[in-house]
mmCIF file of C-alpha atoms and ligand atoms in Angstrom:
data_model
loop_
_atom_site.group_PDB
_atom_site.id
_atom_site.type_symbol
_atom_site.label_atom_id
_atom_site.label_comp_id
_atom_site.label_asym_id
_atom_site.label_seq_id
_atom_site.Cartn_x
_atom_site.Cartn_y
_atom_site.Cartn_z
ATOM 1 C CA UNK A 1 -0.101 2.112 22.047
ATOM 2 C CA UNK A 2 -2.682 3.688 19.369
ATOM 3 C CA UNK A 3 -4.775 1.575 17.592
ATOM 4 C CA UNK A 4 -3.287 2.645 13.912
ATOM 5 C CA UNK A 5 -5.648 3.660 11.172
ATOM 6 C CA UNK A 6 -3.175 5.306 8.879
ATOM 7 C CA UNK A 7 -1.830 2.840 6.445
ATOM 8 C CA UNK A 8 -1.856 5.150 3.329
ATOM 9 C CA UNK A 9 0.493 7.554 5.045
ATOM 10 C CA UNK A 10 2.743 4.747 5.908
ATOM 11 C CA UNK A 11 3.033 1.016 7.048
ATOM 12 C CA UNK A 12 4.877 -0.865 9.481
ATOM 13 C CA UNK A 13 7.455 -2.860 8.119
ATOM 14 C CA UNK A 14 6.647 -6.495 8.099
ATOM 15 C CA UNK A 15 8.237 -9.148 9.945
ATOM 16 C CA UNK A 16 9.320 -11.016 7.278
ATOM 17 C CA UNK A 17 10.215 -7.944 5.448
ATOM 18 C CA UNK A 18 12.881 -7.126 8.157
ATOM 19 C CA UNK A 19 13.900 -10.499 8.657
ATOM 20 C CA UNK A 20 15.075 -10.301 4.675
ATOM 21 C CA UNK A 21 16.580 -7.058 5.251
ATOM 22 C CA UNK A 22 18.305 -7.966 8.727
ATOM 23 C CA UNK A 23 21.639 -9.496 7.432
ATOM 24 C CA UNK A 24 22.393 -6.480 4.822
ATOM 25 C CA UNK A 25 21.989 -3.975 8.061
ATOM 26 C CA UNK A 26 24.551 -5.964 10.159
ATOM 27 C CA UNK A 27 26.997 -8.766 8.102
ATOM 28 C CA UNK A 28 26.537 -7.943 4.599
ATOM 29 C CA UNK A 29 27.288 -4.457 4.292
ATOM 30 C CA UNK A 30 29.267 -4.820 1.036
ATOM 31 C CA UNK A 31 28.757 -2.081 -1.626
ATOM 32 C CA UNK A 32 27.070 -3.508 -4.728
ATOM 33 C CA UNK A 33 29.627 -1.875 -7.104
ATOM 34 C CA UNK A 34 32.698 -3.400 -5.212
ATOM 35 C CA UNK A 35 34.428 -6.380 -7.503
ATOM 36 C CA UNK A 36 34.806 -8.629 -4.141
ATOM 37 C CA UNK A 37 32.835 -11.606 -2.550
ATOM 38 C CA UNK A 38 30.921 -8.862 -0.396
ATOM 39 C CA UNK A 39 30.396 -6.524 -3.047
ATOM 40 C CA UNK A 40 28.780 -9.437 -5.211
ATOM 41 C CA UNK A 41 26.609 -10.541 -2.442
ATOM 42 C CA UNK A 42 25.346 -6.975 -2.553
ATOM 43 C CA UNK A 43 24.873 -7.010 -6.149
ATOM 44 C CA UNK A 44 22.951 -10.075 -6.052
ATOM 45 C CA UNK A 45 20.432 -9.015 -3.384
ATOM 46 C CA UNK A 46 19.942 -5.736 -5.355
ATOM 47 C CA UNK A 47 19.320 -7.773 -8.484
ATOM 48 C CA UNK A 48 16.827 -10.432 -6.930
ATOM 49 C CA UNK A 49 15.016 -7.043 -5.226
ATOM 50 C CA UNK A 50 15.024 -5.957 -8.983
ATOM 51 C CA UNK A 51 13.262 -9.302 -10.029
ATOM 52 C CA UNK A 52 10.301 -9.255 -7.111
ATOM 53 C CA UNK A 53 9.528 -5.799 -7.661
ATOM 54 C CA UNK A 54 9.424 -6.351 -11.613
ATOM 55 C CA UNK A 55 7.120 -9.459 -11.062
ATOM 56 C CA UNK A 56 4.540 -7.466 -8.605
ATOM 57 C CA UNK A 57 3.872 -4.785 -11.605
ATOM 58 C CA UNK A 58 4.222 -7.747 -14.697
ATOM 59 C CA UNK A 59 7.802 -5.997 -16.011
ATOM 60 C CA UNK A 60 11.252 -6.946 -16.925
ATOM 61 C CA UNK A 61 13.524 -6.535 -14.350
ATOM 62 C CA UNK A 62 15.716 -4.111 -16.443
ATOM 63 C CA UNK A 63 12.724 -1.889 -16.436
ATOM 64 C CA UNK A 64 13.024 -0.964 -12.180
ATOM 65 C CA UNK A 65 14.831 2.131 -11.398
ATOM 66 C CA UNK A 66 15.287 2.101 -7.703
ATOM 67 C CA UNK A 67 15.540 5.347 -6.082
ATOM 68 C CA UNK A 68 14.760 6.754 -2.808
ATOM 69 C CA UNK A 69 10.685 6.606 -2.963
ATOM 70 C CA UNK A 70 7.677 8.338 -4.801
ATOM 71 C CA UNK A 71 8.620 11.552 -4.512
ATOM 72 C CA UNK A 72 11.832 11.321 -6.137
ATOM 73 C CA UNK A 73 10.241 8.900 -8.837
ATOM 74 C CA UNK A 74 7.588 11.417 -9.622
ATOM 75 C CA UNK A 75 10.154 14.325 -9.657
ATOM 76 C CA UNK A 76 12.181 12.187 -12.189
ATOM 77 C CA UNK A 77 9.612 11.623 -14.535
ATOM 78 C CA UNK A 78 8.241 14.787 -14.750
ATOM 79 C CA UNK A 79 11.580 16.596 -14.905
ATOM 80 C CA UNK A 80 13.652 13.879 -16.394
ATOM 81 C CA UNK A 81 11.533 13.892 -19.390
ATOM 82 C CA UNK A 82 11.211 17.530 -19.994
ATOM 83 C CA UNK A 83 14.767 17.785 -19.804
ATOM 84 C CA UNK A 84 14.448 15.988 -23.388
ATOM 85 C CA UNK A 85 11.317 17.721 -25.126
ATOM 86 C CA UNK A 86 10.513 20.664 -26.414
ATOM 87 C CA UNK A 87 8.187 22.492 -23.872
ATOM 88 C CA UNK A 88 4.607 21.806 -24.432
ATOM 89 C CA UNK A 89 1.347 20.780 -22.479
ATOM 90 C CA UNK A 90 2.008 18.728 -19.419
ATOM 91 C CA UNK A 91 -1.541 17.429 -18.672
ATOM 92 C CA UNK A 92 -1.963 16.350 -15.170
ATOM 93 C CA UNK A 93 -5.073 15.316 -12.935
ATOM 94 C CA UNK A 94 -6.381 17.768 -10.493
ATOM 95 C CA UNK A 95 -5.983 15.382 -7.870
ATOM 96 C CA UNK A 96 -2.340 14.776 -8.038
ATOM 97 C CA UNK A 97 0.004 14.378 -5.113
ATOM 98 C CA UNK A 98 2.036 17.326 -4.589
ATOM 99 C CA UNK A 99 5.319 15.430 -5.753
ATOM 100 C CA UNK A 100 3.700 15.446 -9.026
ATOM 101 C CA UNK A 101 2.045 19.137 -8.931
ATOM 102 C CA UNK A 102 5.259 21.197 -7.784
ATOM 103 C CA UNK A 103 7.268 19.537 -10.406
ATOM 104 C CA UNK A 104 4.652 20.225 -12.995
ATOM 105 C CA UNK A 105 4.531 23.614 -11.634
ATOM 106 C CA UNK A 106 8.132 24.407 -11.832
ATOM 107 C CA UNK A 107 8.122 23.666 -15.574
ATOM 108 C CA UNK A 108 5.931 26.265 -16.458
ATOM 109 C CA UNK A 109 9.056 28.791 -15.814
ATOM 110 C CA UNK A 110 10.734 26.706 -18.607
ATOM 111 C CA UNK A 111 7.860 27.369 -21.258
ATOM 112 C CA UNK A 112 5.554 24.539 -20.442
ATOM 113 C CA UNK A 113 1.946 24.634 -20.098
ATOM 114 C CA UNK A 114 0.214 22.955 -16.972
ATOM 115 C CA UNK A 115 -2.908 21.578 -17.776
ATOM 116 C CA UNK A 116 -5.091 20.210 -15.077
ATOM 117 C CA UNK A 117 -7.905 17.421 -16.147
ATOM 118 C CA UNK A 118 -10.948 17.684 -14.503
ATOM 119 C CA UNK A 119 -12.398 15.025 -11.902
ATOM 120 C CA UNK A 120 -16.106 14.612 -11.333
ATOM 121 C CA UNK A 121 -18.154 14.618 -8.180
ATOM 122 C CA UNK A 122 -16.963 10.866 -7.177
ATOM 123 C CA UNK A 123 -13.240 12.274 -8.094
ATOM 124 C CA UNK A 124 -12.502 10.360 -11.051
ATOM 125 C CA UNK A 125 -11.007 11.646 -13.824
ATOM 126 C CA UNK A 126 -12.826 12.794 -16.425
ATOM 127 C CA UNK A 127 -12.142 11.502 -19.826
ATOM 128 C CA UNK A 128 -13.708 13.530 -22.321
ATOM 129 C CA UNK A 129 -11.677 16.572 -20.231
ATOM 130 C CA UNK A 130 -8.710 14.341 -21.054
ATOM 131 C CA UNK A 131 -9.560 14.096 -25.036
ATOM 132 C CA UNK A 132 -10.089 17.860 -25.028
ATOM 133 C CA UNK A 133 -6.747 18.258 -23.478
ATOM 134 C CA UNK A 134 -4.404 16.287 -25.527
ATOM 135 C CA UNK A 135 -5.850 17.659 -28.810
ATOM 136 C CA UNK A 136 -3.577 20.663 -27.766
ATOM 137 C CA UNK A 137 0.269 19.476 -28.365
ATOM 138 C CA UNK A 138 1.098 17.557 -25.339
ATOM 139 C CA UNK A 139 4.625 16.121 -24.344
ATOM 140 C CA UNK A 140 3.472 14.216 -21.020
ATOM 141 C CA UNK A 141 0.590 12.986 -19.203
ATOM 142 C CA UNK A 142 0.452 11.770 -15.679
ATOM 143 C CA UNK A 143 -2.533 10.640 -13.898
ATOM 144 C CA UNK A 144 -2.310 8.442 -10.832
ATOM 145 C CA UNK A 145 -3.523 4.963 -10.124
ATOM 146 C CA UNK A 146 -5.656 5.614 -7.040
ATOM 147 C CA UNK A 147 -5.815 8.720 -5.229
ATOM 148 C CA UNK A 148 -3.784 8.937 -1.735
ATOM 149 C CA UNK A 149 -7.337 11.133 -0.047
ATOM 150 C CA UNK A 150 -10.066 9.506 -1.558
ATOM 151 C CA UNK A 151 -8.571 5.906 -2.486
ATOM 152 C CA UNK A 152 -10.701 6.098 -6.146
ATOM 153 C CA UNK A 153 -9.013 4.241 -8.473
ATOM 154 C CA UNK A 154 -8.416 6.260 -11.919
ATOM 155 C CA UNK A 155 -9.347 5.148 -15.238
ATOM 156 C CA UNK A 156 -5.362 5.237 -16.291
ATOM 157 C CA UNK A 157 -5.920 2.854 -19.326
ATOM 158 C CA UNK A 158 -8.329 4.743 -21.036
ATOM 159 C CA UNK A 159 -6.216 7.690 -20.066
ATOM 160 C CA UNK A 160 -2.879 6.021 -21.726
ATOM 161 C CA UNK A 161 -4.942 5.504 -24.947
ATOM 162 C CA UNK A 162 -5.650 9.200 -25.203
ATOM 163 C CA UNK A 163 -1.878 9.528 -24.314
ATOM 164 C CA UNK A 164 -0.552 7.632 -27.060
ATOM 165 C CA UNK A 165 -2.977 9.113 -29.952
ATOM 166 C CA UNK A 166 -1.705 12.630 -28.866
ATOM 167 C CA UNK A 167 2.170 10.930 -28.857
ATOM 168 C CA UNK A 168 2.645 11.916 -25.236
ATOM 169 C CA UNK A 169 4.736 9.961 -22.678
ATOM 170 C CA UNK A 170 2.099 8.472 -19.848
ATOM 171 C CA UNK A 171 3.117 8.247 -16.227
ATOM 172 C CA UNK A 172 0.919 6.859 -13.377
ATOM 173 C CA UNK A 173 1.636 7.183 -9.634
ATOM 174 C CA UNK A 174 0.597 3.683 -8.100
ATOM 175 C CA UNK A 175 2.129 4.530 -4.802
ATOM 176 C CA UNK A 176 -1.510 3.876 -3.379
ATOM 177 C CA UNK A 177 -2.156 1.080 -5.312
ATOM 178 C CA UNK A 178 0.819 -1.293 -5.240
ATOM 179 C CA UNK A 179 0.186 -4.579 -3.062
ATOM 180 C CA UNK A 180 -3.611 -3.751 -2.657
ATOM 181 C CA UNK A 181 -4.814 -4.306 -6.256
ATOM 182 C CA UNK A 182 -3.020 -5.971 -8.970
ATOM 183 C CA UNK A 183 -1.160 -3.326 -10.851
ATOM 184 C CA UNK A 184 0.103 -4.352 -14.605
ATOM 185 C CA UNK A 185 2.347 -2.089 -16.463
ATOM 186 C CA UNK A 186 1.693 -3.514 -19.878
ATOM 187 C CA UNK A 187 -2.204 -3.576 -19.428
ATOM 188 C CA UNK A 188 -2.039 -0.044 -18.339
ATOM 189 C CA UNK A 189 -0.113 1.228 -21.627
ATOM 190 C CA UNK A 190 1.968 3.467 -19.454
ATOM 191 C CA UNK A 191 5.625 4.713 -20.201
ATOM 192 C CA UNK A 192 6.272 5.115 -16.130
ATOM 193 C CA UNK A 193 5.232 4.089 -13.010
ATOM 194 C CA UNK A 194 5.958 5.295 -9.491
ATOM 195 C CA UNK A 195 6.088 2.705 -6.478
ATOM 196 C CA UNK A 196 7.092 3.274 -3.349
ATOM 197 C CA UNK A 197 8.236 0.416 -0.458
ATOM 198 C CA UNK A 198 6.711 1.840 2.789
ATOM 199 C CA UNK A 199 3.503 2.536 1.526
ATOM 200 C CA UNK A 200 3.522 -1.694 1.370
ATOM 201 C CA UNK A 201 4.752 -2.975 4.414
ATOM 202 C CA UNK A 202 8.340 -2.088 3.443
ATOM 203 C CA UNK A 203 11.215 0.190 4.379
ATOM 204 C CA UNK A 204 11.032 3.907 4.068
ATOM 205 C CA UNK A 205 13.581 5.203 1.723
ATOM 206 C CA UNK A 206 13.151 2.818 -1.276
ATOM 207 C CA UNK A 207 10.875 3.149 -4.378
ATOM 208 C CA UNK A 208 11.298 2.934 -7.837
ATOM 209 C CA UNK A 209 10.413 4.286 -11.271
ATOM 210 C CA UNK A 210 9.416 1.529 -13.519
ATOM 211 C CA UNK A 211 10.213 2.865 -17.129
ATOM 212 C CA UNK A 212 9.244 1.577 -20.572
ATOM 213 C CA UNK A 213 12.877 0.473 -22.424
ATOM 214 C CA UNK A 214 12.290 3.403 -25.065
ATOM 215 C CA UNK A 215 11.127 6.293 -22.539
ATOM 216 C CA UNK A 216 13.755 9.541 -23.128
ATOM 217 C CA UNK A 217 14.780 10.279 -19.606
ATOM 218 C CA UNK A 218 17.754 12.322 -18.404
ATOM 219 C CA UNK A 219 18.762 11.568 -14.639
ATOM 220 C CA UNK A 220 17.783 13.916 -11.568
ATOM 221 C CA UNK A 221 21.221 12.891 -9.845
ATOM 222 C CA UNK A 222 24.774 12.251 -11.800
ATOM 223 C CA UNK A 223 27.718 10.458 -10.680
ATOM 224 C CA UNK A 224 28.957 6.783 -10.541
ATOM 225 C CA UNK A 225 26.483 5.700 -13.248
ATOM 226 C CA UNK A 226 24.399 3.563 -10.702
ATOM 227 C CA UNK A 227 20.829 2.275 -11.980
ATOM 228 C CA UNK A 228 21.664 2.009 -15.582
ATOM 229 C CA UNK A 229 22.755 6.063 -15.469
ATOM 230 C CA UNK A 230 19.728 6.822 -13.973
ATOM 231 C CA UNK A 231 20.164 7.335 -10.899
ATOM 232 C CA UNK A 232 23.487 7.526 -9.342
ATOM 233 C CA UNK A 233 24.632 6.685 -5.552
ATOM 234 C CA UNK A 234 25.604 4.133 -3.387
ATOM 235 C CA UNK A 235 22.439 1.580 -3.260
ATOM 236 C CA UNK A 236 20.718 1.364 0.129
ATOM 237 C CA UNK A 237 21.170 -2.661 -0.309
ATOM 238 C CA UNK A 238 18.839 -3.411 3.113
ATOM 239 C CA UNK A 239 16.024 -0.409 2.223
ATOM 240 C CA UNK A 240 16.042 -2.317 -1.635
ATOM 241 C CA UNK A 241 15.947 -5.822 -0.187
ATOM 242 C CA UNK A 242 13.300 -4.668 1.867
ATOM 243 C CA UNK A 243 11.287 -3.361 -0.841
ATOM 244 C CA UNK A 244 11.726 -6.724 -3.217
ATOM 245 C CA UNK A 245 10.447 -8.611 -0.077
ATOM 246 C CA UNK A 246 7.647 -5.936 0.625
ATOM 247 C CA UNK A 247 6.696 -6.652 -3.237
ATOM 248 C CA UNK A 248 6.881 -10.591 -2.887
ATOM 249 C CA UNK A 249 4.378 -10.497 -0.062
ATOM 250 C CA UNK A 250 2.501 -8.259 -1.422
ATOM 251 C CA UNK A 251 1.607 -10.460 -4.388
ATOM 252 C CA UNK A 252 1.078 -13.640 -2.392
ATOM 253 C CA UNK A 253 -1.469 -12.493 0.008
ATOM 254 C CA UNK A 254 -3.391 -9.419 -1.669
ATOM 255 C CA UNK A 255 -6.261 -11.115 -2.487
ATOM 256 C CA UNK A 256 -6.339 -12.378 1.893
ATOM 257 C CA UNK A 257 -5.656 -8.173 2.509
ATOM 258 C CA UNK A 258 -8.014 -6.800 0.346
ATOM 259 C CA UNK A 259 -10.984 -8.636 1.676
ATOM 260 C CA UNK A 260 -9.660 -8.441 5.218
ATOM 261 C CA UNK A 261 -9.317 -4.334 4.626
ATOM 262 C CA UNK A 262 -12.754 -4.192 2.386
ATOM 263 C CA UNK A 263 -14.551 -5.970 5.189
ATOM 264 C CA UNK A 264 -13.271 -3.326 7.792
ATOM 265 C CA UNK A 265 -14.211 -0.435 5.452
ATOM 266 C CA UNK A 266 -17.319 -1.687 4.998
ATOM 267 C CA UNK A 267 -18.239 -2.000 8.879
ATOM 268 C CA UNK A 268 -16.678 1.324 9.576
ATOM 269 C CA UNK A 269 -18.599 3.170 6.783
ATOM 270 C CA UNK A 270 -21.873 1.609 7.951
ATOM 271 C CA UNK A 271 -21.356 2.987 11.421
ATOM 272 C CA UNK A 272 -20.070 6.570 10.163
ATOM 273 C CA UNK A 273 -23.142 6.736 7.846
ATOM 274 C CA UNK A 274 -25.643 5.932 10.487
ATOM 275 C CA UNK A 275 -23.523 8.942 12.604
ATOM 276 C CA UNK A 276 -24.372 11.175 9.715
ATOM 277 C CA UNK A 277 -21.204 11.144 7.918
ATOM 278 C CA UNK A 278 -20.601 12.089 4.350
ATOM 279 C CA UNK A 279 -18.524 9.691 2.740
ATOM 280 C CA UNK A 280 -16.505 10.922 -0.432
ATOM 281 C CA UNK A 281 -15.765 8.696 -3.781
ATOM 282 C CA UNK A 282 -17.899 5.747 -2.179
ATOM 283 C CA UNK A 283 -19.795 5.617 -5.299
ATOM 284 C CA UNK A 284 -16.613 5.028 -7.464
ATOM 285 C CA UNK A 285 -14.155 1.716 -7.500
ATOM 286 C CA UNK A 286 -11.934 2.170 -4.896
ATOM 287 C CA UNK A 287 -8.660 0.757 -3.173
ATOM 288 C CA UNK A 288 -10.161 -1.387 -0.519
ATOM 289 C CA UNK A 289 -8.639 -0.291 2.522
ATOM 290 C CA UNK A 290 -9.576 3.312 2.461
ATOM 291 C CA UNK A 291 -12.278 5.711 3.442
ATOM 292 C CA UNK A 292 -12.565 9.410 3.227
ATOM 293 C CA UNK A 293 -15.475 11.246 5.280
ATOM 294 C CA UNK A 294 -16.419 13.735 6.898
ATOM 295 C CA UNK A 295 -19.259 15.426 9.542
ATOM 296 C CA UNK A 296 -20.722 18.876 8.840
ATOM 297 C CA UNK A 297 -19.524 21.753 11.128
ATOM 298 C CA UNK A 298 -16.636 19.546 12.444
ATOM 299 C CA UNK A 299 -13.415 20.518 11.769
ATOM 300 C CA UNK A 300 -11.072 17.687 10.198
ATOM 301 C CA UNK A 301 -8.082 18.922 12.446
ATOM 302 C CA UNK A 302 -9.817 18.791 15.632
ATOM 303 C CA UNK A 303 -11.464 15.419 14.891
ATOM 304 C CA UNK A 304 -8.436 14.136 14.300
ATOM 305 C CA UNK A 305 -6.691 15.507 17.659
ATOM 306 C CA UNK A 306 -9.491 14.407 19.647
ATOM 307 C CA UNK A 307 -9.422 10.855 18.433
ATOM 308 C CA UNK A 308 -5.976 10.653 18.921
ATOM 309 C CA UNK A 309 -6.190 11.513 22.488
ATOM 310 C CA UNK A 310 -8.550 8.672 22.271
ATOM 311 C CA UNK A 311 -6.184 6.363 20.698
ATOM 312 C CA UNK A 312 -6.711 6.021 17.331
ATOM 313 C CA UNK A 313 -4.247 7.490 14.625
ATOM 314 C CA UNK A 314 -5.702 8.693 11.143
ATOM 315 C CA UNK A 315 -5.262 11.502 9.085
ATOM 316 C CA UNK A 316 -7.071 14.622 8.199
ATOM 317 C CA UNK A 317 -7.872 16.217 4.923
ATOM 318 C CA UNK A 318 -6.653 19.508 5.140
ATOM 319 C CA UNK A 319 -3.338 20.750 3.966
ATOM 320 C CA UNK A 320 -1.744 22.818 6.600
ATOM 321 C CA UNK A 321 0.351 25.782 6.561
ATOM 322 C CA UNK A 322 1.770 27.858 9.567
ATOM 323 C CA UNK A 323 -1.108 30.297 8.981
ATOM 324 C CA UNK A 324 -3.918 28.447 7.578
ATOM 325 C CA UNK A 325 -5.802 25.197 7.115
ATOM 326 C CA UNK A 326 -6.713 25.284 3.433
ATOM 327 C CA UNK A 327 -9.750 22.677 2.528
ATOM 328 C CA UNK A 328 -8.375 19.542 0.282
ATOM 329 C CA UNK A 329 -7.636 20.697 -2.966
ATOM 330 C CA UNK A 330 -8.942 16.908 -4.200
ATOM 331 C CA UNK A 331 -12.187 17.593 -2.747
ATOM 332 C CA UNK A 332 -12.809 21.099 -3.950
ATOM 333 C CA UNK A 333 -11.597 19.743 -7.534
ATOM 334 C CA UNK A 334 -14.751 17.223 -6.770
ATOM 335 C CA UNK A 335 -16.909 20.191 -6.164
ATOM 336 C CA UNK A 336 -17.333 19.264 -2.333
ATOM 337 C CA UNK A 337 -18.356 22.668 -0.400
ATOM 338 C CA UNK A 338 -15.252 24.319 1.187
ATOM 339 C CA UNK A 339 -16.988 23.923 4.645
ATOM 340 C CA UNK A 340 -17.560 20.324 4.607
ATOM 341 C CA UNK A 341 -14.527 19.794 2.706
ATOM 342 C CA UNK A 342 -12.341 21.141 5.918
ATOM 343 C CA UNK A 343 -13.791 18.405 7.695
ATOM 344 C CA UNK A 344 -12.142 15.554 5.964
ATOM 345 C CA UNK A 345 -10.375 12.446 7.843
ATOM 346 C CA UNK A 346 -9.068 9.713 5.937
ATOM 347 C CA UNK A 347 -8.843 6.315 7.825
ATOM 348 C CA UNK A 348 -6.786 3.454 6.177
ATOM 349 C CA UNK A 349 -6.324 0.045 7.382
ATOM 350 C CA UNK A 350 -3.981 -2.193 7.142
ATOM 351 C CA UNK A 351 -3.477 -6.079 7.922
ATOM 352 C CA UNK A 352 -3.237 -6.145 11.740
ATOM 353 C CA UNK A 353 -6.515 -3.812 12.045
ATOM 354 C CA UNK A 354 -9.603 -6.024 13.502
ATOM 355 C CA UNK A 355 -13.309 -5.495 13.623
ATOM 356 C CA UNK A 356 -13.108 -4.631 17.394
ATOM 357 C CA UNK A 357 -10.689 -1.879 16.790
ATOM 358 C CA UNK A 358 -13.530 -0.557 14.231
ATOM 359 C CA UNK A 359 -16.308 -1.223 16.695
ATOM 360 C CA UNK A 360 -14.305 0.947 19.387
ATOM 361 C CA UNK A 361 -13.417 3.360 17.133
ATOM 362 C CA UNK A 362 -17.077 3.882 16.235
ATOM 363 C CA UNK A 363 -17.923 4.528 19.615
ATOM 364 C CA UNK A 364 -15.228 7.072 20.022
ATOM 365 C CA UNK A 365 -16.521 8.468 17.040
ATOM 366 C CA UNK A 366 -20.073 9.001 18.493
ATOM 367 C CA UNK A 367 -19.064 10.548 21.634
ATOM 368 C CA UNK A 368 -16.231 12.781 19.913
ATOM 369 C CA UNK A 369 -18.620 14.263 17.009
ATOM 370 C CA UNK A 370 -21.368 14.693 19.597
ATOM 371 C CA UNK A 371 -19.087 16.704 22.144
ATOM 372 C CA UNK A 372 -17.648 18.858 19.157
ATOM 373 C CA UNK A 373 -21.151 19.400 17.451
ATOM 374 C CA UNK A 374 -22.362 20.827 21.230
ATOM 375 C CA UNK A 375 -19.389 23.112 21.199
ATOM 376 C CA UNK A 376 -19.862 24.087 17.347
ATOM 377 C CA UNK A 377 -23.595 24.675 18.340
ATOM 378 C CA UNK A 378 -22.861 26.977 21.397
ATOM 379 C CA UNK A 379 -20.048 28.925 19.834
ATOM 380 C CA UNK A 380 -22.875 30.087 16.559
HETATM 381 N N1 PLP B 1 2.388 9.607 -4.347
HETATM 382 C C1 PLP B 1 1.413 9.502 -3.525
HETATM 383 C C2 PLP B 1 -0.052 9.251 -4.085
HETATM 384 C C3 PLP B 1 1.478 9.476 -2.230
HETATM 385 O O1 PLP B 1 0.556 9.078 -1.858
HETATM 386 C C4 PLP B 1 2.530 9.630 -1.578
HETATM 387 C C5 PLP B 1 3.077 9.766 -0.193
HETATM 388 O O2 PLP B 1 1.919 9.493 0.627
HETATM 389 C C6 PLP B 1 3.802 9.787 -2.598
HETATM 390 C C7 PLP B 1 3.448 9.785 -3.800
HETATM 391 C C8 PLP B 1 4.958 10.019 -1.930
HETATM 392 O O3 PLP B 1 5.934 8.582 -1.894
HETATM 393 P P1 PLP B 1 7.269 8.688 -0.865
HETATM 394 O O4 PLP B 1 6.768 9.075 0.548
HETATM 395 O O5 PLP B 1 8.012 7.468 -1.032
HETATM 396 O O6 PLP B 1 8.203 9.748 -1.161
#
């Protein structure tokens, strides 16, 4: 078994979560829309999960729309609001996940202008640029709560104030924050928020768009009128139950988990810095479990592959296509040199990681980096 340091990609399902799901995978298979007892039990389970999700982000249960995950929720916000508005400007940060970037880009074909908001060298959205951007007529603003590569927390509450002044609908993708740091929908002043279960010890295939009561939104999927007509399709009851259980677990252990992963990160960053790594975004407030780094002249993909051979699972920051490896758009937006950006690697810790694993990892890194540097020097 390899040591798993890739919790921002996905987490294992926690045992408590799995236990909560099991009855709905086996005996309690009723359709939540059915009128008989089996259906009623499924409906009650979905309603309880809705309350658990709502509690994590301090909203009313009716504001939670269950969907298949973060990608669907982000698409739903961008396309679902655009369907109600006259084309104007959508302002998104230059470091959004592709499932915000691409739906926004698709609006350009229908007369929308996509305005990318700049970030500074630490990877934080520049508020002056936000103010400047929304001085033009703006229908929507979307800025993520924490970036999925650097882990850097974004000033969403301040961005939401500018969006409010501009009378734009404000969305935040909180996929990488929920369960790691406290998230309060009202305090952020947003109109919509994206959550995903599998990033917080829940199952894959469940997520939510949390919506403000007055948000005008057209469904992406029409049919039997589930989820208040906003998302038709028979509910994935086991996954929704798991999502609810994961939210409850997250609420109860957030402080402990945060302290635990922050200690691992501090240890790994000390060791990486001693080996000569550059750590991205480390001067800005970040989610506690994530570190993003690169070694000069060492390709991130090669580092990930070599460390995988040594038994460590982590992510590279490069976007691979069939023909090329592009440096991370997030790092380029931060002004990082493209050659250094090609070296980017992300570690994201979770509940089961230990200090001993970090120590073993640092030994492996020193060996692999030494070997790859010698190869790079010979190649020159
Ligand atoms: N938003 C962010 C910031 C993410 O990191 C991810 C997944 O990596 C998503 C959205 C997509 O979520 P899902 O995998 O649930 O579709």
